[in-house]
Amino acid sequence: MSLIEAPRTPTRGRRTGGINWEKWGWIYMRASGVVLVVLIFGHLLVNMFLGEGVKAIDFAFVGGKLSDPFWQVWDGLMLWLALIHGANGMRTIVNDYATNPKVRTVLLAGIAVSTIILIALGTLVITTFDPCPAGADPALLASFCEAL
Ligand code: HEM
Protein backbone atom coordinates (compact mmCIF):
# COMPACT_ATOMS: atom_id res chain seq x y z
CA MET A 1 0.00 0.00 0.00
CA SER A 2 1.43 3.38 -0.94
CA LEU A 3 1.17 6.21 1.53
CA ILE A 4 0.13 9.68 0.43
CA GLU A 5 2.65 12.25 1.64
CA ALA A 6 1.41 14.85 4.11
CA PRO A 7 0.94 18.27 2.49
CA ARG A 8 4.01 20.52 2.67
CA THR A 9 6.35 17.58 3.34
CA PRO A 10 9.80 19.19 2.82
CA THR A 11 11.77 17.76 -0.09
CA ARG A 12 14.96 19.41 1.14
CA GLY A 13 16.46 19.69 4.61
CA ARG A 14 15.53 22.57 6.85
CA ARG A 15 17.45 25.79 6.09
CA THR A 16 20.10 26.52 8.70
CA GLY A 17 21.21 30.01 7.66
CA GLY A 18 22.36 32.13 4.75
CA ILE A 19 20.23 34.33 2.52
CA ASN A 20 16.59 33.21 2.25
CA TRP A 21 16.30 33.62 -1.56
CA GLU A 22 12.78 32.15 -1.64
CA LYS A 23 11.59 34.82 0.82
CA TRP A 24 13.27 37.64 -1.16
CA GLY A 25 11.76 36.22 -4.38
CA TRP A 26 8.33 36.34 -2.71
CA ILE A 27 8.89 39.95 -1.57
CA TYR A 28 10.19 40.88 -5.07
CA MET A 29 6.91 39.68 -6.67
CA ARG A 30 4.89 42.00 -4.40
CA ALA A 31 7.24 45.01 -4.64
CA SER A 32 7.73 44.77 -8.43
CA GLY A 33 3.97 44.23 -8.83
CA VAL A 34 3.23 47.57 -7.14
CA VAL A 35 5.82 49.43 -9.27
CA LEU A 36 4.63 47.64 -12.46
CA VAL A 37 1.05 48.87 -11.91
CA VAL A 38 2.35 52.47 -12.16
CA LEU A 39 4.77 51.75 -15.04
CA ILE A 40 2.36 49.66 -17.16
CA PHE A 41 -0.69 51.90 -16.72
CA GLY A 42 1.46 55.03 -17.28
CA HIS A 43 2.80 53.38 -20.47
CA LEU A 44 -0.71 52.50 -21.71
CA LEU A 45 -2.06 55.98 -20.85
CA VAL A 46 0.69 57.82 -22.73
CA ASN A 47 0.74 55.48 -25.77
CA MET A 48 -2.97 54.74 -26.17
CA PHE A 49 -5.02 57.61 -24.73
CA LEU A 50 -3.23 60.97 -24.43
CA GLY A 51 -2.87 63.23 -27.50
CA GLU A 52 -3.93 61.50 -30.71
CA GLY A 53 -4.06 58.16 -28.90
CA VAL A 54 -3.04 54.90 -30.51
CA LYS A 55 -3.10 56.46 -34.04
CA ALA A 56 0.03 58.47 -33.16
CA ILE A 57 2.21 55.35 -32.80
CA ASP A 58 4.72 55.06 -35.63
CA PHE A 59 8.52 55.02 -36.02
CA ALA A 60 8.80 58.76 -35.23
CA PHE A 61 6.72 58.34 -32.03
CA VAL A 62 8.93 55.50 -30.79
CA GLY A 63 12.10 57.33 -31.92
CA GLY A 64 11.00 60.45 -30.04
CA LYS A 65 10.27 58.54 -26.83
CA LEU A 66 13.51 56.54 -26.91
CA SER A 67 15.52 59.76 -27.38
CA ASP A 68 14.23 61.08 -24.05
CA PRO A 69 16.19 59.92 -20.95
CA PHE A 70 12.94 59.94 -18.93
CA TRP A 71 11.31 57.33 -21.21
CA GLN A 72 14.57 55.38 -21.52
CA VAL A 73 14.59 54.95 -17.73
CA TRP A 74 10.81 54.26 -17.65
CA ASP A 75 10.98 51.63 -20.42
CA GLY A 76 14.21 50.16 -18.99
CA LEU A 77 12.63 49.73 -15.55
CA MET A 78 9.48 48.23 -17.10
CA LEU A 79 11.60 45.79 -19.16
CA TRP A 80 13.80 44.60 -16.27
CA LEU A 81 11.11 44.50 -13.57
CA ALA A 82 8.48 42.77 -15.76
CA LEU A 83 10.88 40.20 -17.25
CA ILE A 84 12.41 39.25 -13.89
CA HIS A 85 8.89 39.22 -12.36
CA GLY A 86 7.53 37.04 -15.18
CA ALA A 87 10.55 34.70 -15.08
CA ASN A 88 10.39 34.32 -11.30
CA GLY A 89 6.65 33.64 -11.54
CA MET A 90 7.24 30.99 -14.22
CA ARG A 91 10.00 29.48 -12.01
CA THR A 92 7.41 29.12 -9.22
CA ILE A 93 4.93 27.43 -11.57
CA VAL A 94 7.60 25.03 -12.90
CA ASN A 95 8.68 24.16 -9.34
CA ASP A 96 5.03 23.51 -8.45
CA TYR A 97 4.16 21.31 -11.43
CA ALA A 98 7.28 19.78 -13.03
CA THR A 99 7.87 16.67 -10.92
CA ASN A 100 10.46 15.07 -13.22
CA PRO A 101 13.86 16.55 -12.17
CA LYS A 102 15.27 16.49 -15.73
CA VAL A 103 12.21 18.18 -17.25
CA ARG A 104 12.31 20.71 -14.40
CA THR A 105 15.99 21.54 -15.02
CA VAL A 106 15.39 21.97 -18.78
CA LEU A 107 12.37 24.24 -18.18
CA LEU A 108 14.17 26.36 -15.56
CA ALA A 109 17.22 26.70 -17.83
CA GLY A 110 14.94 27.70 -20.74
CA ILE A 111 13.32 30.41 -18.61
CA ALA A 112 16.72 31.71 -17.40
CA VAL A 113 18.29 31.76 -20.90
CA SER A 114 15.30 33.40 -22.62
CA THR A 115 15.02 36.02 -19.85
CA ILE A 116 18.71 36.94 -20.06
CA ILE A 117 18.55 37.19 -23.90
CA LEU A 118 15.38 39.34 -23.83
CA ILE A 119 16.76 41.67 -21.13
CA ALA A 120 20.04 42.07 -23.05
CA LEU A 121 18.31 42.73 -26.42
CA GLY A 122 15.71 45.08 -24.91
CA THR A 123 18.36 47.06 -23.03
CA LEU A 124 20.42 47.29 -26.21
CA VAL A 125 17.44 48.70 -28.15
CA ILE A 126 16.50 51.20 -25.42
CA THR A 127 20.07 52.52 -25.07
CA THR A 128 21.24 52.50 -28.71
CA PHE A 129 18.06 53.26 -30.76
CA ASP A 130 18.82 55.67 -33.64
CA PRO A 131 15.70 57.84 -34.22
CA CYS A 132 17.22 59.53 -37.32
CA PRO A 133 18.73 56.78 -39.51
CA ALA A 134 20.70 58.15 -42.47
CA GLY A 135 18.90 57.98 -45.82
CA ALA A 136 15.41 57.48 -44.35
CA ASP A 137 12.35 59.37 -45.68
CA PRO A 138 12.19 62.52 -43.45
CA ALA A 139 8.36 62.29 -43.43
CA LEU A 140 8.65 59.10 -41.37
CA LEU A 141 11.10 60.49 -38.79
CA ALA A 142 10.69 62.59 -35.63
CA SER A 143 10.56 66.37 -36.31
CA PHE A 144 13.86 67.00 -34.49
CA CYS A 145 15.72 64.91 -37.13
CA GLU A 146 15.39 67.82 -39.65
CA ALA A 147 17.70 69.97 -37.50
CA LEU A 148 20.49 67.39 -37.68
C1 HEM B 1 0.14 45.21 -13.13
C2 HEM B 1 1.29 44.63 -12.93
C3 HEM B 1 1.46 43.33 -12.14
C4 HEM B 1 1.12 43.06 -10.85
C5 HEM B 1 0.45 43.97 -9.83
C6 HEM B 1 1.52 41.68 -10.57
C7 HEM B 1 1.42 41.03 -9.34
C8 HEM B 1 1.80 39.73 -9.09
C9 HEM B 1 1.85 39.08 -7.79
C10 HEM B 1 1.51 39.74 -6.46
C11 HEM B 1 2.23 37.80 -7.99
C12 HEM B 1 2.43 36.70 -6.93
C13 HEM B 1 1.20 35.81 -6.84
C14 HEM B 1 1.38 34.68 -5.81
O1 HEM B 1 2.49 34.47 -5.30
O2 HEM B 1 0.38 34.01 -5.54
C15 HEM B 1 2.41 37.60 -9.40
C16 HEM B 1 2.75 36.41 -10.00
C17 HEM B 1 3.08 36.27 -11.33
N1 HEM B 1 3.17 37.28 -12.28
FE1 HEM B 1 2.65 39.19 -11.99
N2 HEM B 1 2.06 41.15 -11.71
C18 HEM B 1 2.04 42.13 -12.71
C19 HEM B 1 2.53 42.04 -14.00
C20 HEM B 1 3.05 40.88 -14.55
C21 HEM B 1 3.66 40.79 -15.88
C22 HEM B 1 3.82 41.99 -16.85
C23 HEM B 1 4.01 39.49 -16.05
C24 HEM B 1 4.66 38.85 -17.26
C25 HEM B 1 5.79 39.35 -17.76
C26 HEM B 1 3.62 38.75 -14.87
C27 HEM B 1 3.80 37.40 -14.68
C28 HEM B 1 3.56 36.71 -13.48
C29 HEM B 1 3.70 35.27 -13.30
C30 HEM B 1 4.11 34.27 -14.38
C31 HEM B 1 3.39 35.01 -11.96
C32 HEM B 1 3.35 33.64 -11.25
C33 HEM B 1 1.91 33.18 -11.13
C34 HEM B 1 1.72 32.02 -10.16
O3 HEM B 1 2.55 31.83 -9.23
O4 HEM B 1 0.72 31.32 -10.31
N3 HEM B 1 3.04 39.62 -13.97
N4 HEM B 1 2.15 38.80 -10.06
PDB file of C-alpha atoms and ligand atoms in Angstrom:
ATOM      1  CA  MET A   1       0.000   0.000   0.000  1.00  0.00           C
ATOM      2  CA  SER A   2       1.434   3.380  -0.937  1.00  0.00           C
ATOM      3  CA  LEU A   3       1.170   6.207   1.529  1.00  0.00           C
ATOM      4  CA  ILE A   4       0.132   9.683   0.434  1.00  0.00           C
ATOM      5  CA  GLU A   5       2.654  12.252   1.642  1.00  0.00           C
ATOM      6  CA  ALA A   6       1.405  14.850   4.109  1.00  0.00           C
ATOM      7  CA  PRO A   7       0.939  18.272   2.485  1.00  0.00           C
ATOM      8  CA  ARG A   8       4.012  20.517   2.668  1.00  0.00           C
ATOM      9  CA  THR A   9       6.354  17.579   3.340  1.00  0.00           C
ATOM     10  CA  PRO A  10       9.796  19.190   2.824  1.00  0.00           C
ATOM     11  CA  THR A  11      11.767  17.764  -0.091  1.00  0.00           C
ATOM     12  CA  ARG A  12      14.961  19.409   1.136  1.00  0.00           C
ATOM     13  CA  GLY A  13      16.461  19.687   4.608  1.00  0.00           C
ATOM     14  CA  ARG A  14      15.533  22.573   6.852  1.00  0.00           C
ATOM     15  CA  ARG A  15      17.445  25.792   6.085  1.00  0.00           C
ATOM     16  CA  THR A  16      20.097  26.518   8.698  1.00  0.00           C
ATOM     17  CA  GLY A  17      21.215  30.007   7.662  1.00  0.00           C
ATOM     18  CA  GLY A  18      22.363  32.128   4.751  1.00  0.00           C
ATOM     19  CA  ILE A  19      20.229  34.330   2.517  1.00  0.00           C
ATOM     20  CA  ASN A  20      16.594  33.206   2.249  1.00  0.00           C
ATOM     21  CA  TRP A  21      16.300  33.620  -1.556  1.00  0.00           C
ATOM     22  CA  GLU A  22      12.780  32.150  -1.642  1.00  0.00           C
ATOM     23  CA  LYS A  23      11.590  34.817   0.818  1.00  0.00           C
ATOM     24  CA  TRP A  24      13.265  37.644  -1.165  1.00  0.00           C
ATOM     25  CA  GLY A  25      11.757  36.225  -4.381  1.00  0.00           C
ATOM     26  CA  TRP A  26       8.332  36.344  -2.715  1.00  0.00           C
ATOM     27  CA  ILE A  27       8.888  39.949  -1.573  1.00  0.00           C
ATOM     28  CA  TYR A  28      10.185  40.878  -5.069  1.00  0.00           C
ATOM     29  CA  MET A  29       6.913  39.681  -6.672  1.00  0.00           C
ATOM     30  CA  ARG A  30       4.887  41.996  -4.403  1.00  0.00           C
ATOM     31  CA  ALA A  31       7.236  45.009  -4.637  1.00  0.00           C
ATOM     32  CA  SER A  32       7.735  44.770  -8.427  1.00  0.00           C
ATOM     33  CA  GLY A  33       3.967  44.228  -8.835  1.00  0.00           C
ATOM     34  CA  VAL A  34       3.234  47.565  -7.141  1.00  0.00           C
ATOM     35  CA  VAL A  35       5.823  49.426  -9.273  1.00  0.00           C
ATOM     36  CA  LEU A  36       4.627  47.641 -12.459  1.00  0.00           C
ATOM     37  CA  VAL A  37       1.050  48.871 -11.914  1.00  0.00           C
ATOM     38  CA  VAL A  38       2.350  52.467 -12.159  1.00  0.00           C
ATOM     39  CA  LEU A  39       4.771  51.749 -15.043  1.00  0.00           C
ATOM     40  CA  ILE A  40       2.361  49.663 -17.159  1.00  0.00           C
ATOM     41  CA  PHE A  41      -0.689  51.904 -16.723  1.00  0.00           C
ATOM     42  CA  GLY A  42       1.462  55.031 -17.285  1.00  0.00           C
ATOM     43  CA  HIS A  43       2.799  53.382 -20.465  1.00  0.00           C
ATOM     44  CA  LEU A  44      -0.710  52.503 -21.705  1.00  0.00           C
ATOM     45  CA  LEU A  45      -2.061  55.979 -20.846  1.00  0.00           C
ATOM     46  CA  VAL A  46       0.693  57.821 -22.734  1.00  0.00           C
ATOM     47  CA  ASN A  47       0.740  55.475 -25.767  1.00  0.00           C
ATOM     48  CA  MET A  48      -2.973  54.737 -26.165  1.00  0.00           C
ATOM     49  CA  PHE A  49      -5.023  57.607 -24.729  1.00  0.00           C
ATOM     50  CA  LEU A  50      -3.232  60.969 -24.426  1.00  0.00           C
ATOM     51  CA  GLY A  51      -2.867  63.231 -27.499  1.00  0.00           C
ATOM     52  CA  GLU A  52      -3.928  61.499 -30.715  1.00  0.00           C
ATOM     53  CA  GLY A  53      -4.064  58.160 -28.899  1.00  0.00           C
ATOM     54  CA  VAL A  54      -3.041  54.901 -30.508  1.00  0.00           C
ATOM     55  CA  LYS A  55      -3.098  56.459 -34.044  1.00  0.00           C
ATOM     56  CA  ALA A  56       0.034  58.467 -33.160  1.00  0.00           C
ATOM     57  CA  ILE A  57       2.206  55.350 -32.800  1.00  0.00           C
ATOM     58  CA  ASP A  58       4.715  55.061 -35.629  1.00  0.00           C
ATOM     59  CA  PHE A  59       8.521  55.020 -36.021  1.00  0.00           C
ATOM     60  CA  ALA A  60       8.798  58.761 -35.225  1.00  0.00           C
ATOM     61  CA  PHE A  61       6.717  58.336 -32.028  1.00  0.00           C
ATOM     62  CA  VAL A  62       8.925  55.502 -30.792  1.00  0.00           C
ATOM     63  CA  GLY A  63      12.104  57.326 -31.920  1.00  0.00           C
ATOM     64  CA  GLY A  64      11.004  60.447 -30.041  1.00  0.00           C
ATOM     65  CA  LYS A  65      10.271  58.539 -26.833  1.00  0.00           C
ATOM     66  CA  LEU A  66      13.507  56.544 -26.912  1.00  0.00           C
ATOM     67  CA  SER A  67      15.518  59.764 -27.376  1.00  0.00           C
ATOM     68  CA  ASP A  68      14.226  61.081 -24.050  1.00  0.00           C
ATOM     69  CA  PRO A  69      16.193  59.920 -20.950  1.00  0.00           C
ATOM     70  CA  PHE A  70      12.941  59.944 -18.932  1.00  0.00           C
ATOM     71  CA  TRP A  71      11.309  57.332 -21.211  1.00  0.00           C
ATOM     72  CA  GLN A  72      14.568  55.384 -21.523  1.00  0.00           C
ATOM     73  CA  VAL A  73      14.593  54.947 -17.733  1.00  0.00           C
ATOM     74  CA  TRP A  74      10.811  54.264 -17.653  1.00  0.00           C
ATOM     75  CA  ASP A  75      10.980  51.629 -20.418  1.00  0.00           C
ATOM     76  CA  GLY A  76      14.206  50.160 -18.991  1.00  0.00           C
ATOM     77  CA  LEU A  77      12.626  49.731 -15.552  1.00  0.00           C
ATOM     78  CA  MET A  78       9.477  48.227 -17.102  1.00  0.00           C
ATOM     79  CA  LEU A  79      11.600  45.791 -19.160  1.00  0.00           C
ATOM     80  CA  TRP A  80      13.799  44.604 -16.269  1.00  0.00           C
ATOM     81  CA  LEU A  81      11.111  44.501 -13.567  1.00  0.00           C
ATOM     82  CA  ALA A  82       8.475  42.770 -15.763  1.00  0.00           C
ATOM     83  CA  LEU A  83      10.875  40.197 -17.251  1.00  0.00           C
ATOM     84  CA  ILE A  84      12.407  39.249 -13.891  1.00  0.00           C
ATOM     85  CA  HIS A  85       8.888  39.223 -12.363  1.00  0.00           C
ATOM     86  CA  GLY A  86       7.526  37.035 -15.178  1.00  0.00           C
ATOM     87  CA  ALA A  87      10.547  34.701 -15.077  1.00  0.00           C
ATOM     88  CA  ASN A  88      10.392  34.316 -11.302  1.00  0.00           C
ATOM     89  CA  GLY A  89       6.645  33.640 -11.539  1.00  0.00           C
ATOM     90  CA  MET A  90       7.239  30.992 -14.223  1.00  0.00           C
ATOM     91  CA  ARG A  91       9.997  29.481 -12.014  1.00  0.00           C
ATOM     92  CA  THR A  92       7.411  29.122  -9.224  1.00  0.00           C
ATOM     93  CA  ILE A  93       4.932  27.431 -11.569  1.00  0.00           C
ATOM     94  CA  VAL A  94       7.598  25.030 -12.898  1.00  0.00           C
ATOM     95  CA  ASN A  95       8.681  24.164  -9.343  1.00  0.00           C
ATOM     96  CA  ASP A  96       5.029  23.510  -8.447  1.00  0.00           C
ATOM     97  CA  TYR A  97       4.157  21.313 -11.427  1.00  0.00           C
ATOM     98  CA  ALA A  98       7.279  19.783 -13.028  1.00  0.00           C
ATOM     99  CA  THR A  99       7.867  16.673 -10.923  1.00  0.00           C
ATOM    100  CA  ASN A 100      10.459  15.065 -13.220  1.00  0.00           C
ATOM    101  CA  PRO A 101      13.863  16.554 -12.171  1.00  0.00           C
ATOM    102  CA  LYS A 102      15.274  16.485 -15.733  1.00  0.00           C
ATOM    103  CA  VAL A 103      12.211  18.184 -17.249  1.00  0.00           C
ATOM    104  CA  ARG A 104      12.309  20.711 -14.404  1.00  0.00           C
ATOM    105  CA  THR A 105      15.993  21.537 -15.023  1.00  0.00           C
ATOM    106  CA  VAL A 106      15.393  21.972 -18.781  1.00  0.00           C
ATOM    107  CA  LEU A 107      12.368  24.238 -18.180  1.00  0.00           C
ATOM    108  CA  LEU A 108      14.165  26.361 -15.564  1.00  0.00           C
ATOM    109  CA  ALA A 109      17.225  26.696 -17.828  1.00  0.00           C
ATOM    110  CA  GLY A 110      14.939  27.702 -20.745  1.00  0.00           C
ATOM    111  CA  ILE A 111      13.316  30.407 -18.613  1.00  0.00           C
ATOM    112  CA  ALA A 112      16.719  31.713 -17.404  1.00  0.00           C
ATOM    113  CA  VAL A 113      18.295  31.765 -20.897  1.00  0.00           C
ATOM    114  CA  SER A 114      15.299  33.396 -22.622  1.00  0.00           C
ATOM    115  CA  THR A 115      15.023  36.016 -19.852  1.00  0.00           C
ATOM    116  CA  ILE A 116      18.715  36.942 -20.063  1.00  0.00           C
ATOM    117  CA  ILE A 117      18.548  37.189 -23.897  1.00  0.00           C
ATOM    118  CA  LEU A 118      15.375  39.339 -23.826  1.00  0.00           C
ATOM    119  CA  ILE A 119      16.758  41.670 -21.131  1.00  0.00           C
ATOM    120  CA  ALA A 120      20.039  42.068 -23.052  1.00  0.00           C
ATOM    121  CA  LEU A 121      18.312  42.727 -26.423  1.00  0.00           C
ATOM    122  CA  GLY A 122      15.707  45.080 -24.905  1.00  0.00           C
ATOM    123  CA  THR A 123      18.361  47.063 -23.030  1.00  0.00           C
ATOM    124  CA  LEU A 124      20.421  47.293 -26.214  1.00  0.00           C
ATOM    125  CA  VAL A 125      17.437  48.695 -28.152  1.00  0.00           C
ATOM    126  CA  ILE A 126      16.501  51.201 -25.421  1.00  0.00           C
ATOM    127  CA  THR A 127      20.067  52.517 -25.071  1.00  0.00           C
ATOM    128  CA  THR A 128      21.239  52.498 -28.713  1.00  0.00           C
ATOM    129  CA  PHE A 129      18.065  53.257 -30.758  1.00  0.00           C
ATOM    130  CA  ASP A 130      18.816  55.669 -33.641  1.00  0.00           C
ATOM    131  CA  PRO A 131      15.701  57.845 -34.216  1.00  0.00           C
ATOM    132  CA  CYS A 132      17.221  59.529 -37.316  1.00  0.00           C
ATOM    133  CA  PRO A 133      18.731  56.784 -39.513  1.00  0.00           C
ATOM    134  CA  ALA A 134      20.702  58.148 -42.473  1.00  0.00           C
ATOM    135  CA  GLY A 135      18.903  57.975 -45.818  1.00  0.00           C
ATOM    136  CA  ALA A 136      15.405  57.476 -44.352  1.00  0.00           C
ATOM    137  CA  ASP A 137      12.347  59.365 -45.676  1.00  0.00           C
ATOM    138  CA  PRO A 138      12.190  62.523 -43.447  1.00  0.00           C
ATOM    139  CA  ALA A 139       8.363  62.288 -43.434  1.00  0.00           C
ATOM    140  CA  LEU A 140       8.649  59.095 -41.371  1.00  0.00           C
ATOM    141  CA  LEU A 141      11.105  60.493 -38.788  1.00  0.00           C
ATOM    142  CA  ALA A 142      10.694  62.595 -35.633  1.00  0.00           C
ATOM    143  CA  SER A 143      10.556  66.371 -36.313  1.00  0.00           C
ATOM    144  CA  PHE A 144      13.861  67.004 -34.485  1.00  0.00           C
ATOM    145  CA  CYS A 145      15.715  64.906 -37.131  1.00  0.00           C
ATOM    146  CA  GLU A 146      15.392  67.823 -39.646  1.00  0.00           C
ATOM    147  CA  ALA A 147      17.702  69.971 -37.497  1.00  0.00           C
ATOM    148  CA  LEU A 148      20.491  67.389 -37.683  1.00  0.00           C
TER     149      LEU A 148
HETATM  150  C1  HEM B   1       0.138  45.214 -13.131  1.00  0.00           C
HETATM  151  C2  HEM B   1       1.292  44.629 -12.925  1.00  0.00           C
HETATM  152  C3  HEM B   1       1.461  43.333 -12.139  1.00  0.00           C
HETATM  153  C4  HEM B   1       1.124  43.060 -10.848  1.00  0.00           C
HETATM  154  C5  HEM B   1       0.445  43.967  -9.832  1.00  0.00           C
HETATM  155  C6  HEM B   1       1.525  41.682 -10.573  1.00  0.00           C
HETATM  156  C7  HEM B   1       1.423  41.029  -9.340  1.00  0.00           C
HETATM  157  C8  HEM B   1       1.795  39.732  -9.086  1.00  0.00           C
HETATM  158  C9  HEM B   1       1.850  39.077  -7.791  1.00  0.00           C
HETATM  159  C10 HEM B   1       1.508  39.742  -6.458  1.00  0.00           C
HETATM  160  C11 HEM B   1       2.227  37.797  -7.991  1.00  0.00           C
HETATM  161  C12 HEM B   1       2.427  36.703  -6.926  1.00  0.00           C
HETATM  162  C13 HEM B   1       1.201  35.810  -6.838  1.00  0.00           C
HETATM  163  C14 HEM B   1       1.377  34.675  -5.812  1.00  0.00           C
HETATM  164  O1  HEM B   1       2.494  34.471  -5.296  1.00  0.00           O
HETATM  165  O2  HEM B   1       0.382  34.005  -5.541  1.00  0.00           O
HETATM  166  C15 HEM B   1       2.408  37.602  -9.403  1.00  0.00           C
HETATM  167  C16 HEM B   1       2.754  36.413 -10.002  1.00  0.00           C
HETATM  168  C17 HEM B   1       3.080  36.275 -11.331  1.00  0.00           C
HETATM  169  N1  HEM B   1       3.173  37.275 -12.281  1.00  0.00           N
HETATM  170 FE1  HEM B   1       2.652  39.191 -11.993  1.00  0.00          FE
HETATM  171  N2  HEM B   1       2.059  41.147 -11.710  1.00  0.00           N
HETATM  172  C18 HEM B   1       2.045  42.129 -12.706  1.00  0.00           C
HETATM  173  C19 HEM B   1       2.534  42.041 -14.000  1.00  0.00           C
HETATM  174  C20 HEM B   1       3.047  40.880 -14.555  1.00  0.00           C
HETATM  175  C21 HEM B   1       3.655  40.791 -15.878  1.00  0.00           C
HETATM  176  C22 HEM B   1       3.823  41.987 -16.852  1.00  0.00           C
HETATM  177  C23 HEM B   1       4.006  39.488 -16.054  1.00  0.00           C
HETATM  178  C24 HEM B   1       4.658  38.849 -17.256  1.00  0.00           C
HETATM  179  C25 HEM B   1       5.786  39.353 -17.763  1.00  0.00           C
HETATM  180  C26 HEM B   1       3.620  38.747 -14.869  1.00  0.00           C
HETATM  181  C27 HEM B   1       3.800  37.395 -14.675  1.00  0.00           C
HETATM  182  C28 HEM B   1       3.560  36.713 -13.480  1.00  0.00           C
HETATM  183  C29 HEM B   1       3.700  35.275 -13.299  1.00  0.00           C
HETATM  184  C30 HEM B   1       4.106  34.272 -14.382  1.00  0.00           C
HETATM  185  C31 HEM B   1       3.390  35.008 -11.960  1.00  0.00           C
HETATM  186  C32 HEM B   1       3.350  33.640 -11.250  1.00  0.00           C
HETATM  187  C33 HEM B   1       1.905  33.182 -11.133  1.00  0.00           C
HETATM  188  C34 HEM B   1       1.725  32.022 -10.161  1.00  0.00           C
HETATM  189  O3  HEM B   1       2.546  31.833  -9.227  1.00  0.00           O
HETATM  190  O4  HEM B   1       0.719  31.324 -10.305  1.00  0.00           O
HETATM  191  N3  HEM B   1       3.043  39.620 -13.969  1.00  0.00           N
HETATM  192  N4  HEM B   1       2.147  38.799 -10.060  1.00  0.00           N
END
